Amino acid sequence: QVQLQESGPGLVKPSETLSLTCTVSGGSISSYYWSWIRQPSGKGLEWIGWIYYSGTTNYNPSLKSRVTISVDPSKNQFSLRLSSVTAADTAVYYCARHGVTAYYDYWGQGTLVTVSS
Amino acid sequence: SYELTQPLSVSVALGQTARITCGGNNIGSKNVHWYQQKPGQAPVLVLYRDSNRPSGIPDRFSGSNSGNTATLTISRAQAGDEADYYCQVWDSSTGLFGTGTKVTVL
């Protein structure tokens, strides 16, 4: 059974960079797409971007200037960096997997990141 | 940019049928996926490619997609179906989620 687990600081200061890692267990990171999705408290889901195991990426146009997603197949991990954060970036951040069929079949449990000084 | 619109809330009596719509320009030409999210939990896939159920999802969940509207139907609604539901599509490799619908079972 594939499992995803997010990890990283739960508190980030304004203007700094948010960094999260998703560790994939129970399966290989190869041949799949891996996404970051976030959800502010009480609000809907927002897609941040995806990375293919080979390193190809695609980002939400509204966040593109601040987002970097990378992958480390040797560690079965992929990561998110979001720069110049503000309070509006406070959210639960999820990592998730999809294949060529394009639906998210596995999700991490989510991790709350708060942007505050 | 492409947008997906869902009703904010849908109420359904226990044992009755709930229909949740997802509106988008010519959404019938896209594959629509649906997720159920209960409080404090990650979303769970309940339908993929308009009307297909993953393993473990009861056949009370069904879907359709045509024209400008995709629909998730929950038949014989149970208390455990109370949750937020999101539709999802891809538009030029960009992921999009609907605005979300809170389903209340009365």
mmCIF file of C-alpha atoms in Angstrom:
data_model
loop_
_atom_site.group_PDB
_atom_site.id
_atom_site.type_symbol
_atom_site.label_atom_id
_atom_site.label_comp_id
_atom_site.label_asym_id
_atom_site.label_seq_id
_atom_site.Cartn_x
_atom_site.Cartn_y
_atom_site.Cartn_z
ATOM 1 C CA GLN A 1 0.000 0.000 0.000
ATOM 2 C CA VAL A 2 1.445 3.311 -1.105
ATOM 3 C CA GLN A 3 1.766 5.898 1.647
ATOM 4 C CA LEU A 4 2.748 9.552 1.451
ATOM 5 C CA GLN A 5 4.016 11.580 4.389
ATOM 6 C CA GLU A 6 4.624 15.311 4.439
ATOM 7 C CA SER A 7 7.313 16.776 6.660
ATOM 8 C CA GLY A 8 8.708 20.219 7.336
ATOM 9 C CA PRO A 9 8.417 23.257 9.600
ATOM 10 C CA GLY A 10 4.950 24.093 10.839
ATOM 11 C CA LEU A 11 5.776 27.765 11.283
ATOM 12 C CA VAL A 12 7.407 30.062 8.729
ATOM 13 C CA LYS A 13 8.069 33.785 9.039
ATOM 14 C CA PRO A 14 6.661 36.233 6.495
ATOM 15 C CA SER A 15 8.936 36.853 3.494
ATOM 16 C CA GLU A 16 10.816 33.610 4.126
ATOM 17 C CA THR A 17 10.701 30.351 2.167
ATOM 18 C CA LEU A 18 8.374 27.478 3.003
ATOM 19 C CA SER A 19 9.992 24.074 2.487
ATOM 20 C CA LEU A 20 8.211 20.733 2.654
ATOM 21 C CA THR A 21 9.168 17.188 1.721
ATOM 22 C CA CYS A 22 6.916 14.293 0.835
ATOM 23 C CA THR A 23 8.263 10.805 1.426
ATOM 24 C CA VAL A 24 6.724 7.983 -0.584
ATOM 25 C CA SER A 25 6.694 4.487 0.886
ATOM 26 C CA GLY A 26 5.220 1.194 -0.264
ATOM 27 C CA GLY A 27 5.895 1.952 -3.909
ATOM 28 C CA SER A 28 8.309 3.602 -6.287
ATOM 29 C CA ILE A 29 8.234 7.258 -7.196
ATOM 30 C CA SER A 30 8.953 6.245 -10.788
ATOM 31 C CA SER A 31 6.359 6.486 -13.554
ATOM 32 C CA TYR A 32 3.995 8.749 -11.659
ATOM 33 C CA TYR A 33 3.207 12.420 -11.247
ATOM 34 C CA TRP A 34 3.502 13.956 -7.816
ATOM 35 C CA SER A 35 1.604 17.051 -6.764
ATOM 36 C CA TRP A 36 1.385 19.567 -3.986
ATOM 37 C CA ILE A 37 -2.083 20.809 -3.088
ATOM 38 C CA ARG A 38 -3.018 23.192 -0.302
ATOM 39 C CA GLN A 39 -6.137 24.130 1.620
ATOM 40 C CA PRO A 40 -6.518 27.226 3.783
ATOM 41 C CA SER A 41 -8.640 26.664 6.861
ATOM 42 C CA GLY A 42 -12.309 26.474 5.942
ATOM 43 C CA LYS A 43 -11.618 26.900 2.244
ATOM 44 C CA GLY A 44 -11.258 24.781 -0.859
ATOM 45 C CA LEU A 45 -8.414 22.876 -2.452
ATOM 46 C CA GLU A 46 -5.788 24.695 -4.507
ATOM 47 C CA TRP A 47 -3.415 22.855 -6.825
ATOM 48 C CA ILE A 48 0.144 24.150 -6.487
ATOM 49 C CA GLY A 49 1.980 22.061 -9.070
ATOM 50 C CA TRP A 50 3.236 18.668 -10.128
ATOM 51 C CA ILE A 51 6.509 16.990 -10.911
ATOM 52 C CA TYR A 52 7.067 13.875 -12.959
ATOM 53 C CA TYR A 53 9.626 11.433 -11.601
ATOM 54 C CA SER A 54 11.947 12.430 -14.440
ATOM 55 C CA GLY A 55 11.950 16.030 -13.194
ATOM 56 C CA THR A 56 9.457 17.691 -15.541
ATOM 57 C CA THR A 57 7.308 20.215 -13.698
ATOM 58 C CA ASN A 58 4.170 22.280 -14.126
ATOM 59 C CA TYR A 59 2.982 24.970 -11.739
ATOM 60 C CA ASN A 60 -0.177 26.894 -10.953
ATOM 61 C CA PRO A 61 0.173 30.141 -12.914
ATOM 62 C CA SER A 62 -0.889 32.148 -9.877
ATOM 63 C CA LEU A 63 2.037 30.771 -7.841
ATOM 64 C CA LYS A 64 4.552 30.033 -10.558
ATOM 65 C CA SER A 65 6.931 32.874 -9.737
ATOM 66 C CA ARG A 66 7.354 31.621 -6.167
ATOM 67 C CA VAL A 67 7.175 27.824 -6.488
ATOM 68 C CA THR A 68 9.824 25.179 -7.038
ATOM 69 C CA ILE A 69 9.085 21.454 -6.904
ATOM 70 C CA SER A 70 11.942 18.987 -7.046
ATOM 71 C CA VAL A 71 12.290 15.211 -6.880
ATOM 72 C CA ASP A 72 14.894 12.841 -5.460
ATOM 73 C CA PRO A 73 14.143 9.361 -6.838
ATOM 74 C CA SER A 74 17.006 7.842 -4.850
ATOM 75 C CA LYS A 75 15.203 8.793 -1.631
ATOM 76 C CA ASN A 76 11.673 8.321 -2.997
ATOM 77 C CA GLN A 77 10.968 11.912 -2.059
ATOM 78 C CA PHE A 78 9.792 15.102 -3.676
ATOM 79 C CA SER A 79 9.832 18.592 -2.248
ATOM 80 C CA LEU A 80 8.119 21.960 -2.346
ATOM 81 C CA ARG A 81 9.677 25.367 -1.923
ATOM 82 C CA LEU A 82 7.462 28.450 -1.816
ATOM 83 C CA SER A 83 9.292 31.730 -1.499
ATOM 84 C CA SER A 84 8.297 35.128 -0.122
ATOM 85 C CA VAL A 85 5.429 33.741 1.916
ATOM 86 C CA THR A 86 2.694 35.832 3.462
ATOM 87 C CA ALA A 87 -0.190 35.065 5.805
ATOM 88 C CA ALA A 88 -2.213 34.107 2.722
ATOM 89 C CA ASP A 89 0.030 31.055 2.331
ATOM 90 C CA THR A 90 -1.103 29.652 5.682
ATOM 91 C CA ALA A 91 -2.777 26.344 4.861
ATOM 92 C CA VAL A 92 -2.741 22.590 5.181
ATOM 93 C CA TYR A 93 -0.369 21.326 2.509
ATOM 94 C CA TYR A 94 -0.986 17.924 0.947
ATOM 95 C CA CYS A 95 1.182 15.834 -1.315
ATOM 96 C CA ALA A 96 -0.587 13.464 -3.686
ATOM 97 C CA ARG A 97 0.029 11.043 -6.541
ATOM 98 C CA HIS A 98 -1.582 10.723 -9.924
ATOM 99 C CA GLY A 99 -0.849 8.640 -12.977
ATOM 100 C CA VAL A 100 -1.519 9.218 -16.634
ATOM 101 C CA THR A 101 -5.190 8.724 -15.841
ATOM 102 C CA ALA A 102 -4.827 12.019 -13.972
ATOM 103 C CA TYR A 103 -6.821 11.408 -10.819
ATOM 104 C CA TYR A 104 -5.295 11.577 -7.347
ATOM 105 C CA ASP A 105 -5.342 8.072 -5.932
ATOM 106 C CA TYR A 106 -3.043 8.542 -2.949
ATOM 107 C CA TRP A 107 -2.748 11.513 -0.611
ATOM 108 C CA GLY A 108 -0.627 12.380 2.367
ATOM 109 C CA GLN A 109 -2.384 13.204 5.626
ATOM 110 C CA GLY A 110 -1.536 16.886 5.204
ATOM 111 C CA THR A 111 0.609 19.222 7.252
ATOM 112 C CA LEU A 112 -0.394 22.625 8.582
ATOM 113 C CA VAL A 113 1.972 25.451 7.773
ATOM 114 C CA THR A 114 1.373 28.761 9.489
ATOM 115 C CA VAL A 115 2.994 31.958 8.268
ATOM 116 C CA SER A 116 3.508 34.269 11.198
ATOM 117 C CA SER A 117 6.230 36.294 12.827
ATOM 118 C CA SER B 1 -8.809 30.890 -17.096
ATOM 119 C CA TYR B 2 -10.982 27.826 -16.664
ATOM 120 C CA GLU B 3 -13.226 27.726 -13.615
ATOM 121 C CA LEU B 4 -15.307 25.044 -11.917
ATOM 122 C CA THR B 5 -18.412 26.078 -10.016
ATOM 123 C CA GLN B 6 -20.174 23.981 -7.382
ATOM 124 C CA PRO B 7 -23.117 24.797 -5.114
ATOM 125 C CA LEU B 8 -21.975 25.800 -1.650
ATOM 126 C CA SER B 9 -24.194 23.274 0.060
ATOM 127 C CA VAL B 10 -26.607 20.431 -0.615
ATOM 128 C CA SER B 11 -28.949 18.901 1.938
ATOM 129 C CA VAL B 12 -30.426 15.432 1.609
ATOM 130 C CA ALA B 13 -32.735 13.388 3.796
ATOM 131 C CA LEU B 14 -31.420 10.084 5.081
ATOM 132 C CA GLY B 15 -32.010 7.420 2.448
ATOM 133 C CA GLN B 16 -32.773 9.907 -0.310
ATOM 134 C CA THR B 17 -30.720 11.049 -3.322
ATOM 135 C CA ALA B 18 -28.274 13.952 -3.420
ATOM 136 C CA ARG B 19 -26.979 15.500 -6.607
ATOM 137 C CA ILE B 20 -23.885 17.675 -6.631
ATOM 138 C CA THR B 21 -23.136 19.636 -9.771
ATOM 139 C CA CYS B 22 -19.850 20.899 -11.145
ATOM 140 C CA GLY B 23 -20.166 23.552 -13.819
ATOM 141 C CA GLY B 24 -17.537 24.512 -16.352
ATOM 142 C CA ASN B 25 -17.342 25.624 -19.953
ATOM 143 C CA ASN B 26 -17.779 22.496 -22.084
ATOM 144 C CA ILE B 27 -16.803 20.340 -19.124
ATOM 145 C CA GLY B 28 -18.323 17.407 -20.978
ATOM 146 C CA SER B 29 -15.161 17.302 -23.077
ATOM 147 C CA LYS B 30 -12.993 16.744 -20.015
ATOM 148 C CA ASN B 31 -12.500 13.886 -17.581
ATOM 149 C CA VAL B 32 -13.963 14.825 -14.205
ATOM 150 C CA HIS B 33 -12.852 13.282 -10.941
ATOM 151 C CA TRP B 34 -14.636 13.595 -7.599
ATOM 152 C CA TYR B 35 -13.268 13.604 -4.062
ATOM 153 C CA GLN B 36 -14.899 13.317 -0.659
ATOM 154 C CA GLN B 37 -13.309 15.127 2.268
ATOM 155 C CA LYS B 38 -14.363 14.690 5.869
ATOM 156 C CA PRO B 39 -13.269 17.150 8.577
ATOM 157 C CA GLY B 40 -9.605 16.877 9.455
ATOM 158 C CA GLN B 41 -8.926 14.285 6.772
ATOM 159 C CA ALA B 42 -7.314 14.223 3.357
ATOM 160 C CA PRO B 43 -9.595 13.989 0.331
ATOM 161 C CA VAL B 44 -10.561 10.531 -0.907
ATOM 162 C CA LEU B 45 -11.293 9.695 -4.537
ATOM 163 C CA VAL B 46 -14.906 8.578 -4.988
ATOM 164 C CA LEU B 47 -15.267 8.753 -8.786
ATOM 165 C CA TYR B 48 -12.761 8.994 -11.613
ATOM 166 C CA ARG B 49 -13.221 9.772 -15.263
ATOM 167 C CA ASP B 50 -16.788 10.975 -14.775
ATOM 168 C CA SER B 51 -18.443 7.811 -13.531
ATOM 169 C CA ASN B 52 -15.943 5.150 -12.491
ATOM 170 C CA ARG B 53 -15.734 4.004 -8.879
ATOM 171 C CA PRO B 54 -12.441 3.060 -7.249
ATOM 172 C CA SER B 55 -12.300 -0.156 -5.322
ATOM 173 C CA GLY B 56 -14.144 0.165 -2.031
ATOM 174 C CA ILE B 57 -16.503 2.946 -3.079
ATOM 175 C CA PRO B 58 -20.132 1.794 -2.883
ATOM 176 C CA ASP B 59 -22.308 1.755 -5.975
ATOM 177 C CA ARG B 60 -24.496 4.385 -4.308
ATOM 178 C CA PHE B 61 -22.015 6.857 -5.807
ATOM 179 C CA SER B 62 -22.493 7.504 -9.510
ATOM 180 C CA GLY B 63 -21.645 10.234 -11.962
ATOM 181 C CA SER B 64 -22.359 11.788 -15.304
ATOM 182 C CA ASN B 65 -20.823 14.507 -17.431
ATOM 183 C CA SER B 66 -22.295 16.310 -20.404
ATOM 184 C CA GLY B 67 -22.336 19.785 -21.863
ATOM 185 C CA ASN B 68 -21.423 22.326 -19.216
ATOM 186 C CA THR B 69 -22.259 20.222 -16.152
ATOM 187 C CA ALA B 70 -20.845 17.176 -14.408
ATOM 188 C CA THR B 71 -22.910 15.567 -11.668
ATOM 189 C CA LEU B 72 -22.087 13.371 -8.710
ATOM 190 C CA THR B 73 -25.126 11.471 -7.451
ATOM 191 C CA ILE B 74 -25.322 9.891 -4.022
ATOM 192 C CA SER B 75 -28.217 7.436 -3.778
ATOM 193 C CA ARG B 76 -29.678 6.140 -0.527
ATOM 194 C CA ALA B 77 -27.697 8.740 1.393
ATOM 195 C CA GLN B 78 -26.207 7.678 4.701
ATOM 196 C CA ALA B 79 -24.975 9.696 7.658
ATOM 197 C CA GLY B 80 -21.420 8.721 6.715
ATOM 198 C CA ASP B 81 -21.780 10.516 3.379
ATOM 199 C CA GLU B 82 -21.827 13.870 5.139
ATOM 200 C CA ALA B 83 -18.697 15.617 3.884
ATOM 201 C CA ASP B 84 -17.302 18.167 1.473
ATOM 202 C CA TYR B 85 -17.133 17.080 -2.160
ATOM 203 C CA TYR B 86 -14.810 18.490 -4.810
ATOM 204 C CA CYS B 87 -14.721 17.986 -8.549
ATOM 205 C CA GLN B 88 -11.376 18.115 -10.340
ATOM 206 C CA VAL B 89 -10.223 18.432 -13.953
ATOM 207 C CA TRP B 90 -7.077 19.215 -15.863
ATOM 208 C CA ASP B 91 -6.904 22.172 -18.209
ATOM 209 C CA SER B 92 -3.764 22.327 -20.325
ATOM 210 C CA SER B 93 -1.869 20.315 -17.705
ATOM 211 C CA THR B 94 -3.000 22.691 -14.974
ATOM 212 C CA GLY B 95 -4.874 21.135 -12.087
ATOM 213 C CA LEU B 96 -8.222 22.633 -11.147
ATOM 214 C CA PHE B 97 -10.566 21.898 -8.274
ATOM 215 C CA GLY B 98 -14.152 22.949 -7.968
ATOM 216 C CA THR B 99 -15.215 25.320 -5.226
ATOM 217 C CA GLY B 100 -16.505 22.465 -3.095
ATOM 218 C CA THR B 101 -19.947 21.426 -1.862
ATOM 219 C CA LYS B 102 -20.858 20.632 1.713
ATOM 220 C CA VAL B 103 -23.325 17.757 1.838
ATOM 221 C CA THR B 104 -25.527 17.582 4.902
ATOM 222 C CA VAL B 105 -27.574 14.449 5.607
ATOM 223 C CA LEU B 106 -30.732 15.302 7.517
#
